[in-house]
XYZ file of C-alpha atoms in Angstrom:
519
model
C 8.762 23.106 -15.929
C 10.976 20.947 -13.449
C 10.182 17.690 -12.070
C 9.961 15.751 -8.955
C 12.035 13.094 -9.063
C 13.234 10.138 -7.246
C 17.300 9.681 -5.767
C 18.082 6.229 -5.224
C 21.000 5.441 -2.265
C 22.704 2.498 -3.350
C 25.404 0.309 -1.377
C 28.326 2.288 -3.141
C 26.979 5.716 -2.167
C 23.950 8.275 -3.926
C 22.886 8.188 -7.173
C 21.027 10.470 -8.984
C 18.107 8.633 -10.797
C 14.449 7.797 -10.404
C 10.892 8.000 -9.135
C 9.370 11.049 -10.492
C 5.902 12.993 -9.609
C 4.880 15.134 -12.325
C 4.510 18.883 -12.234
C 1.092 19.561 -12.706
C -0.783 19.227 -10.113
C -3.202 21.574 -8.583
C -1.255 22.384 -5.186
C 1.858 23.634 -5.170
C 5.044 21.495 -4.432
C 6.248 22.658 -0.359
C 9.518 21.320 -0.510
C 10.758 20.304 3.230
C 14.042 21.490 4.662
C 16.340 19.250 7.204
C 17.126 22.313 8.825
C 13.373 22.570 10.460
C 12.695 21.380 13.508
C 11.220 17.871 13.426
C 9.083 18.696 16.071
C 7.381 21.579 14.843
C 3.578 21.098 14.609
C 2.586 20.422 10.637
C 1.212 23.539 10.032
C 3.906 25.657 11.518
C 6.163 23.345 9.009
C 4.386 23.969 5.875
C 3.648 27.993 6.473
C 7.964 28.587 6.979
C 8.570 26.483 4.286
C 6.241 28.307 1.968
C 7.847 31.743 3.376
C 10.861 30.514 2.032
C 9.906 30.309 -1.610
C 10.026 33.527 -4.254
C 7.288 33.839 -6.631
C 9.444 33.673 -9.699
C 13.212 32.998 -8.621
C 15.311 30.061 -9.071
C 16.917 28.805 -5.667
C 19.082 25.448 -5.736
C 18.035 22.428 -3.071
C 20.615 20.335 -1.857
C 19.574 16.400 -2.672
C 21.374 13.121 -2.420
C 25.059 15.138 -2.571
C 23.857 17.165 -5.686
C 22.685 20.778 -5.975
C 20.297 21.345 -8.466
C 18.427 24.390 -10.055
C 14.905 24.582 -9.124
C 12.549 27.439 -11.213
C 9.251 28.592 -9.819
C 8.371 29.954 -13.316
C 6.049 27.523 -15.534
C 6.938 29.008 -18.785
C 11.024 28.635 -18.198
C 13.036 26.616 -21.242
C 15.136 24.213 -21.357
C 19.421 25.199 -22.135
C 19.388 22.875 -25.074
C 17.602 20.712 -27.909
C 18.921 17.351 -25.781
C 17.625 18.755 -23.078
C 13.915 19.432 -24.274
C 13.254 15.758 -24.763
C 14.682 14.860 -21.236
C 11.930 13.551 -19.095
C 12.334 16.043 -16.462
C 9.839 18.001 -18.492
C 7.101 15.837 -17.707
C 4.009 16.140 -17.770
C 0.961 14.571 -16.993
C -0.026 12.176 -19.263
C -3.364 12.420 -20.662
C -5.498 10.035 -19.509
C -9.393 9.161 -20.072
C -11.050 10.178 -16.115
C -13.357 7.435 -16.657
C -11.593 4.120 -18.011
C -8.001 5.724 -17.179
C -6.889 4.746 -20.953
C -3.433 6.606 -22.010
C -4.359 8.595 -25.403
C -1.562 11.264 -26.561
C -3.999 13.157 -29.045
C -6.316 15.342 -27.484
C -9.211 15.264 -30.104
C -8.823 11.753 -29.700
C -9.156 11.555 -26.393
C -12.407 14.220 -26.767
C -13.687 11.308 -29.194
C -13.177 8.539 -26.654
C -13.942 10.554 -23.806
C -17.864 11.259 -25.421
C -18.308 7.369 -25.724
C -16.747 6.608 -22.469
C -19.119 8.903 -20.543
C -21.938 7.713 -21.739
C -20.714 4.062 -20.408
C -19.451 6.069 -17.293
C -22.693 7.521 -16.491
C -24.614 3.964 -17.024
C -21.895 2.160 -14.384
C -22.475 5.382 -12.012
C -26.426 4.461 -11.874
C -25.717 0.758 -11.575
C -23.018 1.325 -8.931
C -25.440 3.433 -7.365
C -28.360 1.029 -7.422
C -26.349 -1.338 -6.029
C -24.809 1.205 -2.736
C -28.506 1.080 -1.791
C -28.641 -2.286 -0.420
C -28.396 -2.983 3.480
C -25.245 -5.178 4.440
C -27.607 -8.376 4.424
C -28.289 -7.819 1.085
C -25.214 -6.624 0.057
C -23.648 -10.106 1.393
C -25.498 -12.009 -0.887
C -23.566 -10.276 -3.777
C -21.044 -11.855 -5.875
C -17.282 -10.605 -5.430
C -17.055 -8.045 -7.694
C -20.368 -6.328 -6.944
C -19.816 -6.380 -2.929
C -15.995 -4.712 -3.892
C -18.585 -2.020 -5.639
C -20.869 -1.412 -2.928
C -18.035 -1.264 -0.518
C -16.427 1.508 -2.241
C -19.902 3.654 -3.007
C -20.704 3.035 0.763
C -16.565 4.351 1.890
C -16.771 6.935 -0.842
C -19.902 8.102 1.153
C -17.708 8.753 4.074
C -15.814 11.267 2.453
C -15.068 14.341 4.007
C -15.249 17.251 1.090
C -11.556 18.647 1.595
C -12.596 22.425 1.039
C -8.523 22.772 1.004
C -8.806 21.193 4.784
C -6.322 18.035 4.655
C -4.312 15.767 7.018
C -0.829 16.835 6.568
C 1.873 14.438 7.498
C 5.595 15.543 7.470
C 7.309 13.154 8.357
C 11.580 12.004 7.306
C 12.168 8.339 6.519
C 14.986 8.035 9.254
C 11.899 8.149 12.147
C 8.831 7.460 9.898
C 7.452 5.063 12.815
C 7.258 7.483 15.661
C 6.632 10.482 14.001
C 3.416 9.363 12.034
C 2.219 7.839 15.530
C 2.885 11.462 16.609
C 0.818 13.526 14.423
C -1.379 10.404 14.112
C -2.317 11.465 17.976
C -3.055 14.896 17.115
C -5.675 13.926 14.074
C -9.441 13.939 15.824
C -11.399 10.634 14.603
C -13.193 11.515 12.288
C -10.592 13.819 10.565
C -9.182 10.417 8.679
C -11.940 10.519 6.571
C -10.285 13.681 4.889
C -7.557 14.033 1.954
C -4.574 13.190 3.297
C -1.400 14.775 2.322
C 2.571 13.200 2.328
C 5.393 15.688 2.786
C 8.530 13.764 3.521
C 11.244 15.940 4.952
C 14.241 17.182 2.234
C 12.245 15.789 -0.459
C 9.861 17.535 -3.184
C 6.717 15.684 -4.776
C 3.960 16.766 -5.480
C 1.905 13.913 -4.033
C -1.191 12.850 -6.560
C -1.284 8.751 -4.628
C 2.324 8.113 -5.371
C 3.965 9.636 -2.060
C 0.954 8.586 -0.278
C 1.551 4.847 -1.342
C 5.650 5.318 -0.522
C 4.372 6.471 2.736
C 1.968 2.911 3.361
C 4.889 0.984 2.358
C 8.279 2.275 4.267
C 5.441 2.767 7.623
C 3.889 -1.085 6.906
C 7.804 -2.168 7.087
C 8.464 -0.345 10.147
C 5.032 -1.937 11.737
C 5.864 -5.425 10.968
C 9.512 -5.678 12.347
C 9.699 -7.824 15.464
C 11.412 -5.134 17.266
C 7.902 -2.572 17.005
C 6.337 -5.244 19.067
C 3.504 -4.338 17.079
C 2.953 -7.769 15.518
C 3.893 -10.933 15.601
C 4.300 -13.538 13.007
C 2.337 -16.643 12.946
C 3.414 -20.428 12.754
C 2.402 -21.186 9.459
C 4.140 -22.662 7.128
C 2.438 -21.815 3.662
C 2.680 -17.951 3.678
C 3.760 -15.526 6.552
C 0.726 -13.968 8.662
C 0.796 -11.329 11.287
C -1.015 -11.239 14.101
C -1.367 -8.690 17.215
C 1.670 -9.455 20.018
C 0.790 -9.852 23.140
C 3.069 -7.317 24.656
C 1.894 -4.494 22.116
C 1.184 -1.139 24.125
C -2.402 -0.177 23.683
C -1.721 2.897 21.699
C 0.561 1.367 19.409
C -2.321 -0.995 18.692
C -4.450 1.589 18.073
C -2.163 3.791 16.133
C -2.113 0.214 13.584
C -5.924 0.159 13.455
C -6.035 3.978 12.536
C -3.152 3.424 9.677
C -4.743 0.129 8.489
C -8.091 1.851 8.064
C -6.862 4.637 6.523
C -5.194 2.635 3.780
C -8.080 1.127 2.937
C -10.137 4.226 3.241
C -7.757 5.482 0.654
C -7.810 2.350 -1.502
C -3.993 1.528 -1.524
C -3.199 -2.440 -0.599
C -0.617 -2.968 1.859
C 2.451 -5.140 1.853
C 2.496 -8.004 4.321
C -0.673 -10.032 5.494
C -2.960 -10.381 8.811
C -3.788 -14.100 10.082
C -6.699 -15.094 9.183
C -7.811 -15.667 13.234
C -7.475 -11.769 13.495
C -9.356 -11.332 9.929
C -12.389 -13.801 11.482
C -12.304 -11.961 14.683
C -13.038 -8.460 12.341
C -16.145 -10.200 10.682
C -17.531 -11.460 13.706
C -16.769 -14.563 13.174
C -16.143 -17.278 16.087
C -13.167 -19.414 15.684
C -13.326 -23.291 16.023
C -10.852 -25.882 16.582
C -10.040 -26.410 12.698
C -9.398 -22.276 12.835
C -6.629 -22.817 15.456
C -4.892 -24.567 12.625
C -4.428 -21.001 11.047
C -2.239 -20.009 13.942
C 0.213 -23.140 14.448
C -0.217 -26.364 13.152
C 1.523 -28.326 15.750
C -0.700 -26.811 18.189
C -3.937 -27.894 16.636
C -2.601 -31.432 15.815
C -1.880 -31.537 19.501
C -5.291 -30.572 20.533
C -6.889 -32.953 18.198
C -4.970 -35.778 19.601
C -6.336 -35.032 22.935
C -9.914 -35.188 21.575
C -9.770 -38.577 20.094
C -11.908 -41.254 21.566
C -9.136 -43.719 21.877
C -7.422 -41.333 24.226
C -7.606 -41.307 27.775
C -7.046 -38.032 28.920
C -6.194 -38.437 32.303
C -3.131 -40.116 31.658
C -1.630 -37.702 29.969
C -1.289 -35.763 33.526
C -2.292 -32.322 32.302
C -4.535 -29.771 33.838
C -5.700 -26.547 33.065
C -2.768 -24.085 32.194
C -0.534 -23.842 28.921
C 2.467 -22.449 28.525
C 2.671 -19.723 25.940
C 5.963 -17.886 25.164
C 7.901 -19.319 27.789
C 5.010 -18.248 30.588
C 2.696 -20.706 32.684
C -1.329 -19.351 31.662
C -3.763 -20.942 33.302
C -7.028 -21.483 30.799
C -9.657 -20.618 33.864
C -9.468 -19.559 37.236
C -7.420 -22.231 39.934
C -6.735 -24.062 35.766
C -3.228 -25.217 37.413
C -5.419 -27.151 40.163
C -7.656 -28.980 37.568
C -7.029 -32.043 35.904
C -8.060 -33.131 32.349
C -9.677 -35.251 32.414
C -12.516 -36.885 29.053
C -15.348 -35.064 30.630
C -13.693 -32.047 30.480
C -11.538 -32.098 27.937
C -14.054 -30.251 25.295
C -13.626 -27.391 27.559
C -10.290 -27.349 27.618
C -10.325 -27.902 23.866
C -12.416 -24.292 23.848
C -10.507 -22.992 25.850
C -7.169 -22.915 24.319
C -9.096 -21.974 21.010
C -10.256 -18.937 22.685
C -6.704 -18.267 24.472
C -4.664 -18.457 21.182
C -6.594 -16.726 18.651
C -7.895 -14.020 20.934
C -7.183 -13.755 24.556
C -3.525 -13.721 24.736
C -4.025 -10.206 22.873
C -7.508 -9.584 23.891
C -6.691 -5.842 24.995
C -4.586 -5.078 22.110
C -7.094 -6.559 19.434
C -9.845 -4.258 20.961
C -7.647 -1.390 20.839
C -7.087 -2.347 17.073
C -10.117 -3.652 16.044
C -11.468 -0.375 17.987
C -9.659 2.221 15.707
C -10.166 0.806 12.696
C -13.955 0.786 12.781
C -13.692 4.119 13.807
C -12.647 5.170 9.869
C -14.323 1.933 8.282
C -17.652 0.763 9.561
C -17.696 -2.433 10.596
C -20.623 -3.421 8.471
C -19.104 -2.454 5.743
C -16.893 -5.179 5.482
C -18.603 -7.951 7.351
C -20.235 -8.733 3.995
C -17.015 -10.214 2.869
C -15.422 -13.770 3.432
C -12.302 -14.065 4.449
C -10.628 -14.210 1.408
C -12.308 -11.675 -0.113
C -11.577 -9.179 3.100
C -7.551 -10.570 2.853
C -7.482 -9.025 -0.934
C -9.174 -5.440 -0.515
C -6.382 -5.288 2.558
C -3.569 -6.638 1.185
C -3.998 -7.241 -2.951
C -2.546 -9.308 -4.928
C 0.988 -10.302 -4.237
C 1.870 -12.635 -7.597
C 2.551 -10.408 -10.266
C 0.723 -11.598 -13.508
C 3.358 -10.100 -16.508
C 0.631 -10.743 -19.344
C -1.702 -9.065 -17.246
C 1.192 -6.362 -17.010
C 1.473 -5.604 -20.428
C -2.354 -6.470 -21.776
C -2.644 -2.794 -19.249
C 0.557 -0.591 -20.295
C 0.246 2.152 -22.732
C 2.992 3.614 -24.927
C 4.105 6.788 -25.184
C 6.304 8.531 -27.785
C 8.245 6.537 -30.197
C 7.124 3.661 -28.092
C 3.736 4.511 -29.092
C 4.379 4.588 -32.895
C 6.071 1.459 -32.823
C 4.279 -1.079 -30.004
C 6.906 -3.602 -31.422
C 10.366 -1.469 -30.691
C 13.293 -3.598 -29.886
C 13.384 -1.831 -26.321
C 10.312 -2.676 -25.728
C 10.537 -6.291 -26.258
C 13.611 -6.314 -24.516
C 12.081 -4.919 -21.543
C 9.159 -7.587 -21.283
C 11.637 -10.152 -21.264
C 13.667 -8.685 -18.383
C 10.875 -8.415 -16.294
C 10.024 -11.971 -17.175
C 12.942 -13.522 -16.322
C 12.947 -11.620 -12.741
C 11.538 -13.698 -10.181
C 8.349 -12.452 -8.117
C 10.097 -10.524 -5.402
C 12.189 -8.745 -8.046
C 9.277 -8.341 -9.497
C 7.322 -6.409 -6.398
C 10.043 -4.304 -6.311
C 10.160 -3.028 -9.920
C 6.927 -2.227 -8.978
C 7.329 -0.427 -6.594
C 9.946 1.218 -8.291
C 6.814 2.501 -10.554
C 4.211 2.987 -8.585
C 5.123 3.226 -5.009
C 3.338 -0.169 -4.054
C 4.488 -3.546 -3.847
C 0.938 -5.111 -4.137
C -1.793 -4.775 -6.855
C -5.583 -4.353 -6.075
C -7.618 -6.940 -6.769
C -8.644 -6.034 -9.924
C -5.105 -6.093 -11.096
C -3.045 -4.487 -13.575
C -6.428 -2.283 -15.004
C -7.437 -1.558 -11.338
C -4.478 0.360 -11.024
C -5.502 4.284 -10.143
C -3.674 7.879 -9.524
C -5.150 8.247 -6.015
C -8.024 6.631 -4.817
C -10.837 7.729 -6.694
C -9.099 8.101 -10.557
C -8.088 5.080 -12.650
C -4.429 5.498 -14.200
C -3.161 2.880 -16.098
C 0.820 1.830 -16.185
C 2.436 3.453 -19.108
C 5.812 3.345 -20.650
C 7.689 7.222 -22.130
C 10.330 6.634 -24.830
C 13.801 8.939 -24.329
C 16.180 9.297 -26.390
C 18.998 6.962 -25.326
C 22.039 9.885 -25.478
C 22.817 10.658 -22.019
C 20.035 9.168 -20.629
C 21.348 5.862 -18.800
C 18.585 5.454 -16.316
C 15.062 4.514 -16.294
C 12.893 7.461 -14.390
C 9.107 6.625 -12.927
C 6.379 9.012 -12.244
C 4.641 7.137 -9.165
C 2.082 8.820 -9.333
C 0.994 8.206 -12.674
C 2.088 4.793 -12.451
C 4.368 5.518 -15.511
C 8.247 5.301 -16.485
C 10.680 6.669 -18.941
C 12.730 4.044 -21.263
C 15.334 4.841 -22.818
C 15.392 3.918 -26.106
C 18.559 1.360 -25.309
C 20.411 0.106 -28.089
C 20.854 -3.718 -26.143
C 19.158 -6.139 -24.353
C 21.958 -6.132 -21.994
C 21.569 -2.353 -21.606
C 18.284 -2.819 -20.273
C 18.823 -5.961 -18.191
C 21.760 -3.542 -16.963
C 19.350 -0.080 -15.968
C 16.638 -2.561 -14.673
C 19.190 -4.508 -12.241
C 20.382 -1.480 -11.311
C 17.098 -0.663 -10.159
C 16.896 -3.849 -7.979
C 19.854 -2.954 -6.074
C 19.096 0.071 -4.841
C 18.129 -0.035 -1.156
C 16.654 3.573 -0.130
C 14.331 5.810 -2.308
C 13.703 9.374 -2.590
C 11.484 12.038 -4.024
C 13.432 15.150 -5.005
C 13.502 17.528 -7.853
C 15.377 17.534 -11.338
């Protein structure tokens, strides 16, 4: 049976390698034409697209400068014995529902699957018992536990698909406006439903690895300066985003509906909010030492001010700062009041309250607004700031023990755990630094950020664990590494060098576009 798989577009023109989605899974694959209308409405998309597909003929899709063979029959064979072990037969790996371990034996797997229920169905009651506290209650948890009741209370929210999804189709050229567009069209509490990635010209069958593609390439396109969307924030540890000022209301809006429904679905997001726009989520008011968050030199400023020693009248200010290049005055006729010491804790509040909230005080409700309308907003006030920052945004430093203490091995991998290409491997990704490092994971499973939980939390979609695993291939004419995003898994060819695998993982790295297609 064919395979969806990834094309990469590298600086010297398309190459025909990579990301794969496997071909079993329950809906069929809708592949997406360039020659439909981008405007059609989804459904109108998906029903001529399905029109266009025989029930048991071979037609040829034009991807990435290649035409390939495409059969709609599951029982066709391959043309040759080298051909058979290519990974483009696929399939799903078979992996335990409940602990997401990758066993290749399926009375095995029966075996560990007994014994793994009966653990499953004691964590189910516990996880349960715990869902039933309030949000008081619930706050008093330790980290771990309030991540658990979080996810009983979301999972709660579910709307039972019945077949009825949120389909997005949507090219990678325009990703931006056209999610915003059928974004618009989705009622409120539709993004509580399954939600479905088709991107245009490509074929996957999406089981959380198109869906995480999808959070990335939009969470790029929402974070560029020239969105107006957000805007970074003067620190200088880490970079924040915060809501811009001159953000239109609906485009505020539309990043409260996409930021909820990431989390909804489980899948961390690149980038990070400040923590001023975090605090202002929990309910939490912001002091002085907060303003810190937002620009140092600002706060060291307004310190100054409050110190005993100075005199604040000399310092000939009144009520008005200037922010971006524009005169704001702090309270009504500010330009015509002085600071002076007796008022000078006022104006201390005051710019507090201007810089981590009323500069953007439209756009933050229009944010703040859409995202409770998909995640309750007391079903997150439980956490701490820290703890909020890593169910949004994961972990960021990837942990390569924790890597491979959480990769299974398939094939002749599996027989041998020690296989020179194996080793080899570990020690590539080692010596990559940590962006490289995000990237090769994406590369495998769509995301550049981990959940909290790390390397074991990774999952399939949002509700079913799914470990990262590793598929020998015979080396032959197989020069590439493939993944299978989402089943957080890749093909390795059994390389005969180190340097051959430094060579197909760099080569990797320097792609700059990816693609789902099929092979």
């Amino acid at each position: 049976m064919g395979c969806c798989t990834s094309s990469y577009v590298s600086k010297n023109g398309p190459q025909k390698i990579a990301i794969s989605e496997s071909s079993k899974i329950e809906d069929e694959a809708i592949p997406i034409s360039l020659s439909i209308p981008a405007r059609t409405p989804r459904r109108a998309l998906i029903e001529e697209e399905e029109k266009k597909l025989p029930p048991s003929e071979s037609h040829s899709i034009r991807l990435c400068n290649y035409t390939i063979e495409i059969s709609n029959c599951s029982d066709s064979e391959s043309d040759s014995e080298e051909d058979s072990d290519d990974s483009s037969n696929f399939e799903e790996p078979m992996y335990c529902p409940e602990c997401g371990r990758g066993i290749s034996d399926e009375d095995e797997l029966l075996q560990h699957l007994f014994s793994c229920r009966t653990q499953a169905a004691q964590n189910i009651q516990n996880d349960q018992d715990i869902s039933k506290a309030n949000a008081d209650e619930a706050s008093k948890y330790d980290a771990e536990k309030k991540r658990t009741w979080f996810r009983e209370n979301i999972a709660k929210l579910r709307v039972s698909s019945c077949g009825d999804t949120i389909t997005l189709v949507v090219s990678r050229d325009n990703i931006l406006e056209e999610t915003f567009n059928q974004f618009s069209t989705v009622d409120r509490l539709d993004f509580r439903k399954d939600l479905k990635i088709f991107f245009i010209d490509e074929n996957a069958r999406d089981a959380g690895g198109v869906i995480r593609e999808w959070l990335n390439l939009v969470t790029i396109e929402i974070l560029k300066p020239e969105a107006k969307i957000f805007e970074m924030v003067n620190n200088s540890e880490d970079t924040f985003y915060t809501i811009h000022p001159e953000a239109t209301y609906g485009m505020c809006h539309f990043a409260g509906q996409f930021l909820g429904k990431a989390i909804f679905e489980g899948a961390p997001l690149d980038g990070r909010l400040s923590k001023l726009l975090l605090m202002k989520m929990l309910l939490k008011e912001p002091k002085l030492e907060d303003l810190k968050l937002y620009d140092e030199q600002l706060y060291s400023s307004i310190a100054f001010i409050l110190q005993d020693s100075v005199n604040a009248s000399d310092l000939c200010m009144n009520f008005t700062i200037l922010d971006n290049g524009k005169t704001v005055e702090l309270k009504q006729n500010g330009a015509d009041i002085e600071l002076t010491n007796e008022n000078k804790e006022e104006y201390s509040r005051l710019v507090v309250e201007h810089y981590t909230y009323k500069r953007a005080e439209i756009q933050t409700a229009a944010f703040t607004e859409a995202f409770f309308n998909i995640i309750p907003q007391e079903t997150i006030t439980v956490f701490s700031l820290y703890e909020l920052d890593k169910i949004l945004f994961g972990l960021k430093e990837i942990d390569v023990e924790d890597w491979k203490k959480n990769t299974f091995y398939k094939g002749e991998y599996e027989k041998n755990k020690n296989h020179d290409t194996i080793k080899w491997f570990w020690e590539v990704i080692v010596s990559l630094n940590n962006d490289e490092k995000r990237k090769f994971l994406q590369f495998c499973t769509g995301s550049r950020s981990l959940p909290i939980e790390g390397f074991k939390g990774l999952k399939r979609n949002s509700r079913t664990l799914c470990k990262f695993s590793i598929n020998s291939l015979s080396a032959g004419r197989n020069l590439f590494l493939r993944a299978h995003t989402c089943f957080n898994s890749i093909d390795l060819p059994m390389f005969k060098t180190k340097e051959e695998v430094e060579s197909a993982v760099r080569f990797i790295l320097d792609q700059e576009k990816f693609y789902f297609g099929l092979s």
